[in-house]
Amino acid sequence: MNSTDFQRAKLEGRKLSMVTCYDYTFARLLAASAIDAILVGDSAAMVMHGYPNTLSAGTELMRVHTAAVARGAAGKFLVADMPFLSFRKGVAAALDAASALMTAGAHAVKLEGVDGHEDVVQRLVESGIPVMGHLGLQPQSVHACGGFRVQGRSEDSAREIARHTAALERLGAFAIVLECVPANLAREISESVRIPVIGIGAGLGCDGQILVLQDLLGMNPDFHPKFARPFLDGARCVLDALGRFDEAIKTGTFPAPEESYS
Ligand code: KIV
């Protein structure tokens, strides 16, 4: 899979699957899976580092996670998130951030919004860096949009998302993530462009879906937004294993003779 395969998949009516990943161990598992592509999301700040939002994922943090995933996920198409404000300080600063991610092993970058940084999107594309857009709920603007809320419910807001989608397509983006918008709007938007729209909390009408890996594995029982279906009770699996390990130590059954050196 590469950025041009994204558009081919849409043309052929094939749904695209993406998940986030932040580390080498899970990257190796994803490499062995059927998942089409991986996002090293700036959600790393929340999922891996416990911050309340994505603003703390700076370029160095994103570079380190991207490099770790790239070492484990050979053969998978890898998109990395451009950090908060890294594409709002002009083209040169954006190219520096993109360079850090691409030399760490990313094959494309993702950035939120489009108004005011059209020049950055255009220059990245002209520089041979595939760009994925991110519209709807833009977590880097969490303080401006009143929290992590569904977007596009009003006519004005829906029109803005449609306008931004068209702008990103015109500027050469190869795909767009559309986060937390009503399903009927997401379907209309997906049908309005030739590039694939990858939904998260955006219903079935998108050209593909993405979820945060830890959400789909059910690793955090305290966090279950409506759209994040857990495909595994990961937290229980981990706690069961830890419980059995603890018990084996305390009952003197671990390590067994065959797990010890003579
Ligand atoms: O950083 C992230 O995890 C994302 C997904 C929500 C698409 O951008």
mmCIF file with all atom_site columns, C-alpha atoms in Angstrom, residues 2-4 6 18 37-40 62 66 76-82 97-98 101-103 105-111 124 128-133 174-175:
data_model
loop_
_atom_site.group_PDB
_atom_site.id
_atom_site.type_symbol
_atom_site.label_atom_id
_atom_site.label_alt_id
_atom_site.label_comp_id
_atom_site.label_asym_id
_atom_site.label_entity_id
_atom_site.label_seq_id
_atom_site.pdbx_PDB_ins_code
_atom_site.Cartn_x
_atom_site.Cartn_y
_atom_site.Cartn_z
_atom_site.occupancy
_atom_site.B_iso_or_equiv
_atom_site.pdbx_formal_charge
_atom_site.auth_seq_id
_atom_site.auth_comp_id
_atom_site.auth_asym_id
_atom_site.auth_atom_id
_atom_site.pdbx_PDB_model_num
ATOM 1  C CA . ASN A 1 2   ? 1.192  3.510  -0.806 1.00 0.00 ? 2   ASN A CA 1
ATOM 2  C CA . SER A 1 3   ? -0.502 6.885  -1.171 1.00 0.00 ? 3   SER A CA 1
ATOM 3  C CA . THR A 1 4   ? -1.606 6.222  -4.757 1.00 0.00 ? 4   THR A CA 1
ATOM 4  C CA . PHE A 1 6   ? -5.460 4.862  -1.421 1.00 0.00 ? 6   PHE A CA 1
ATOM 5  C CA . MET A 1 18  ? -6.135 2.063  9.518  1.00 0.00 ? 18  MET A CA 1
ATOM 6  C CA . ALA A 1 37  ? -1.970 1.475  6.930  1.00 0.00 ? 37  ALA A CA 1
ATOM 7  C CA . ILE A 1 38  ? -0.724 2.805  10.261 1.00 0.00 ? 38  ILE A CA 1
ATOM 8  C CA . LEU A 1 39  ? -0.982 6.272  11.769 1.00 0.00 ? 39  LEU A CA 1
ATOM 9  C CA . VAL A 1 40  ? 1.579  7.382  14.317 1.00 0.00 ? 40  VAL A CA 1
ATOM 10 C CA . MET A 1 62  ? 6.579  12.263 17.274 1.00 0.00 ? 62  MET A CA 1
ATOM 11 C CA . THR A 1 66  ? 7.583  7.238  14.295 1.00 0.00 ? 66  THR A CA 1
ATOM 12 C CA . LYS A 1 76  ? 3.153  -1.086 5.978  1.00 0.00 ? 76  LYS A CA 1
ATOM 13 C CA . PHE A 1 77  ? 2.266  2.412  4.792  1.00 0.00 ? 77  PHE A CA 1
ATOM 14 C CA . LEU A 1 78  ? 3.072  4.760  7.664  1.00 0.00 ? 78  LEU A CA 1
ATOM 15 C CA . VAL A 1 79  ? 1.496  8.177  8.214  1.00 0.00 ? 79  VAL A CA 1
ATOM 16 C CA . ALA A 1 80  ? 2.773  10.445 11.010 1.00 0.00 ? 80  ALA A CA 1
ATOM 17 C CA . ASP A 1 81  ? 0.969  13.382 12.587 1.00 0.00 ? 81  ASP A CA 1
ATOM 18 C CA . MET A 1 82  ? 2.417  16.865 12.174 1.00 0.00 ? 82  MET A CA 1
ATOM 19 C CA . ALA A 1 97  ? 8.917  19.051 11.099 1.00 0.00 ? 97  ALA A CA 1
ATOM 20 C CA . ALA A 1 98  ? 7.917  16.954 8.074  1.00 0.00 ? 98  ALA A CA 1
ATOM 21 C CA . LEU A 1 101 ? 9.033  12.551 10.546 1.00 0.00 ? 101 LEU A CA 1
ATOM 22 C CA . MET A 1 102 ? 9.860  11.376 7.025  1.00 0.00 ? 102 MET A CA 1
ATOM 23 C CA . THR A 1 103 ? 13.514 10.660 7.835  1.00 0.00 ? 103 THR A CA 1
ATOM 24 C CA . GLY A 1 105 ? 10.463 6.397  8.502  1.00 0.00 ? 105 GLY A CA 1
ATOM 25 C CA . ALA A 1 106 ? 7.048  7.937  7.786  1.00 0.00 ? 106 ALA A CA 1
ATOM 26 C CA . HIS A 1 107 ? 5.733  7.691  4.211  1.00 0.00 ? 107 HIS A CA 1
ATOM 27 C CA . ALA A 1 108 ? 3.255  10.565 4.601  1.00 0.00 ? 108 ALA A CA 1
ATOM 28 C CA . VAL A 1 109 ? 2.217  13.225 7.103  1.00 0.00 ? 109 VAL A CA 1
ATOM 29 C CA . LYS A 1 110 ? -1.203 14.179 8.439  1.00 0.00 ? 110 LYS A CA 1
ATOM 30 C CA . LEU A 1 111 ? -2.187 17.673 9.475  1.00 0.00 ? 111 LEU A CA 1
ATOM 31 C CA . LEU A 1 124 ? 4.656  19.511 1.141  1.00 0.00 ? 124 LEU A CA 1
ATOM 32 C CA . GLY A 1 128 ? 7.013  14.787 -2.733 1.00 0.00 ? 128 GLY A CA 1
ATOM 33 C CA . ILE A 1 129 ? 5.507  14.334 0.726  1.00 0.00 ? 129 ILE A CA 1
ATOM 34 C CA . PRO A 1 130 ? 2.041  12.771 0.604  1.00 0.00 ? 130 PRO A CA 1
ATOM 35 C CA . VAL A 1 131 ? -0.340 14.764 2.804  1.00 0.00 ? 131 VAL A CA 1
ATOM 36 C CA . MET A 1 132 ? -3.382 13.405 4.627  1.00 0.00 ? 132 MET A CA 1
ATOM 37 C CA . GLY A 1 133 ? -5.860 16.018 5.861  1.00 0.00 ? 133 GLY A CA 1
ATOM 38 C CA . PHE A 1 174 ? -4.169 11.978 -0.970 1.00 0.00 ? 174 PHE A CA 1
ATOM 39 C CA . ALA A 1 175 ? -6.760 11.261 1.763  1.00 0.00 ? 175 ALA A CA 1
#
